[in-house]
């Protein structure tokens, strides 16, 4: 610097004898000066520890897929015994025990297992699955022929919404005779009847479809069609806003929980979070619709079984059978007779089975999610530890 050329450098107020490199003195008052060692900084390589965000995203995605598959299996297979119990309670007008709470059904299930075997709680499973598959196939076929949309959203036009409702009406009307045949298979006792074949539901459904005139107390198809279609469409339309509202509330709660932590995480709107929320909202909307429309379901099922000469298990004891003796002219007449002879709670016979069904469904989803999380934690590779050079202790020479 200008004006400082003639001055000598000093170190701690003393003149330097010799300089090395960066200006650190080699000697100070005749003693050796120890310089700090150059310690290389070793950074871990990227491949030694893969990014945790990508792994967490895949793990959450697979957990969501596994829970969705478990919910599908539970909805179609595991909860079938509770559907059997619920229907047998609903269609029995002479039952003294209504089974409004789940705990009263557990001894009955044990007695049925002891007297008839475990298969009695799985009767009609084949026909139920065939009817559900037939419903999906009919909706797809009608949608392709008429160009009516199979799915709608809140952004859909009023015309598209009306066409979608018509699609549901037509599909329910076409599948209704086969639903009636499947209903008979799920409630009739295996003690006094032969086990039906897996394809008998199509034969019995076709025979029920061509039955036009009254045969005994059997109701013709044109009397069953209006209440059945109205019940199916109303239940479906009721579940749509419930599912949308539940999903919206869960999204808001998730966002609020992120705000409480002080910052939004990357999975705020990720696929795994959306999948989990949609699964829970669908489950809530399905069981909410079952609860609200339970009395209508009782009336519809009694109309379908009237005049079919079906003998069901007596769920008052779980060890005997009883025939179905009903005579109604329509849905309104059936409702009035249930209220007058069985009371208001007669519309809710077997409601405890629905409670058991919901409990088992939730427990299966919780157990599946816990198992998948534990398996992924066990199988996930542990990140390698970072390698750093050891720093030798500083020992100044006196």
XYZ file of C-alpha atoms in Angstrom, residues 113-278:
166
model
C -70.943 -71.791 13.391
C -71.478 -74.680 15.797
C -74.687 -75.921 14.152
C -74.048 -75.275 10.448
C -70.353 -74.624 10.068
C -68.419 -71.576 8.990
C -69.730 -71.711 5.416
C -73.184 -70.562 6.522
C -71.823 -67.039 6.979
C -70.411 -66.998 3.434
C -73.420 -68.236 1.497
C -74.275 -66.325 -1.634
C -70.822 -64.711 -1.893
C -70.469 -65.823 -5.504
C -73.797 -64.346 -6.593
C -73.081 -61.071 -4.770
C -69.783 -60.651 -6.596
C -71.407 -61.557 -9.920
C -74.145 -58.971 -9.423
C -71.591 -56.275 -8.588
C -69.563 -57.157 -11.649
C -72.708 -57.207 -13.765
C -73.614 -53.734 -12.492
C -70.238 -52.346 -13.575
C -70.502 -54.072 -16.955
C -74.026 -52.750 -17.598
C -72.996 -49.194 -16.656
C -70.041 -49.383 -19.017
C -72.144 -50.788 -21.859
C -74.944 -48.229 -21.449
C -72.394 -45.428 -21.245
C -70.787 -46.495 -24.522
C -74.121 -46.849 -26.305
C -75.730 -43.631 -25.084
C -72.560 -41.555 -24.420
C -73.857 -40.779 -20.937
C -70.994 -40.036 -18.519
C -70.115 -42.672 -15.926
C -68.396 -40.145 -13.672
C -69.314 -36.567 -12.764
C -67.751 -33.781 -10.746
C -68.889 -30.478 -9.286
C -67.746 -28.788 -12.492
C -70.041 -30.937 -14.656
C -72.919 -29.300 -16.441
C -76.527 -29.857 -15.445
C -77.145 -31.842 -18.632
C -74.246 -34.188 -17.883
C -75.503 -34.621 -14.325
C -78.976 -35.557 -15.559
C -77.536 -38.033 -18.054
C -75.435 -39.581 -15.300
C -78.529 -40.033 -13.121
C -80.344 -41.657 -16.051
C -77.397 -44.005 -16.484
C -77.707 -45.078 -12.853
C -81.471 -45.572 -13.182
C -81.157 -47.738 -16.279
C -78.333 -49.809 -14.791
C -80.195 -50.458 -11.535
C -83.351 -51.388 -13.440
C -81.523 -53.903 -15.654
C -79.631 -55.542 -12.790
C -82.595 -55.577 -10.364
C -83.934 -59.105 -11.192
C -80.488 -60.587 -10.627
C -80.157 -58.654 -7.374
C -83.435 -60.212 -6.270
C -82.148 -63.712 -7.050
C -78.887 -63.004 -5.226
C -80.802 -61.740 -2.193
C -82.591 -65.084 -1.917
C -79.289 -66.975 -1.972
C -77.793 -64.842 0.796
C -80.643 -65.287 3.309
C -81.989 -68.817 2.732
C -80.857 -71.419 5.236
C -78.504 -74.142 4.025
C -80.117 -76.716 6.329
C -83.380 -76.985 4.375
C -82.203 -76.022 0.884
C -79.572 -77.139 -1.559
C -76.550 -75.020 -2.134
C -77.116 -73.086 -5.399
C -74.652 -73.180 -8.267
C -72.451 -70.216 -9.000
C -74.356 -69.342 -12.184
C -77.857 -70.028 -10.882
C -78.251 -66.337 -10.137
C -78.468 -65.604 -13.884
C -81.122 -68.283 -14.438
C -83.220 -67.240 -11.449
C -82.797 -63.563 -12.320
C -83.971 -64.122 -15.882
C -87.006 -66.038 -14.643
C -87.811 -63.228 -12.235
C -87.489 -60.657 -15.021
C -90.089 -62.340 -17.235
C -92.522 -62.815 -14.330
C -95.202 -60.232 -15.090
C -98.404 -61.457 -13.446
C -98.874 -62.060 -9.732
C -98.075 -65.640 -8.710
C -99.336 -66.069 -5.174
C -97.814 -63.275 -3.091
C -94.814 -62.839 -5.394
C -94.686 -59.242 -6.555
C -94.213 -58.650 -10.310
C -91.199 -56.809 -11.585
C -93.033 -53.605 -12.477
C -94.068 -53.123 -8.833
C -90.524 -53.670 -7.554
C -88.882 -51.459 -10.165
C -89.882 -47.909 -8.993
C -88.966 -48.254 -5.276
C -85.765 -50.163 -6.021
C -84.524 -47.609 -8.548
C -85.520 -44.695 -6.311
C -83.717 -46.241 -3.343
C -80.519 -46.969 -5.291
C -80.295 -43.542 -6.955
C -81.171 -41.606 -3.785
C -78.538 -43.465 -1.777
C -75.932 -42.844 -4.458
C -76.726 -39.129 -4.764
C -76.660 -38.763 -0.980
C -73.171 -40.280 -0.738
C -71.668 -37.895 -3.326
C -71.851 -34.638 -1.285
C -70.929 -36.508 1.900
C -67.762 -37.800 0.279
C -66.913 -34.389 -1.180
C -67.548 -32.577 2.116
C -65.540 -35.117 4.111
C -62.645 -34.895 1.678
C -62.685 -31.097 1.859
C -62.652 -31.116 5.668
C -59.739 -33.555 5.744
C -57.733 -31.417 3.323
C -58.326 -28.338 5.495
C -57.341 -30.216 8.662
C -54.171 -31.486 7.018
C -53.256 -27.991 5.885
C -53.979 -26.593 9.355
C -51.738 -29.221 10.965
C -48.938 -28.139 8.624
C -49.462 -24.515 9.613
C -49.149 -25.400 13.288
C -45.742 -26.894 12.586
C -44.619 -23.591 11.147
C -44.140 -24.588 7.498
C -45.755 -26.651 4.767
C -44.189 -30.018 4.064
C -43.667 -31.382 0.598
C -46.475 -33.922 0.986
C -49.122 -31.238 1.461
C -50.895 -32.185 -1.774
C -48.901 -35.259 -2.736
C -50.450 -38.331 -4.295
C -50.115 -40.398 -1.116
C -51.950 -37.843 1.036
C -54.726 -37.407 -1.527
C -55.109 -41.179 -1.835
C -55.378 -41.622 1.913
C -57.933 -38.827 2.226
C -60.060 -40.185 -0.630
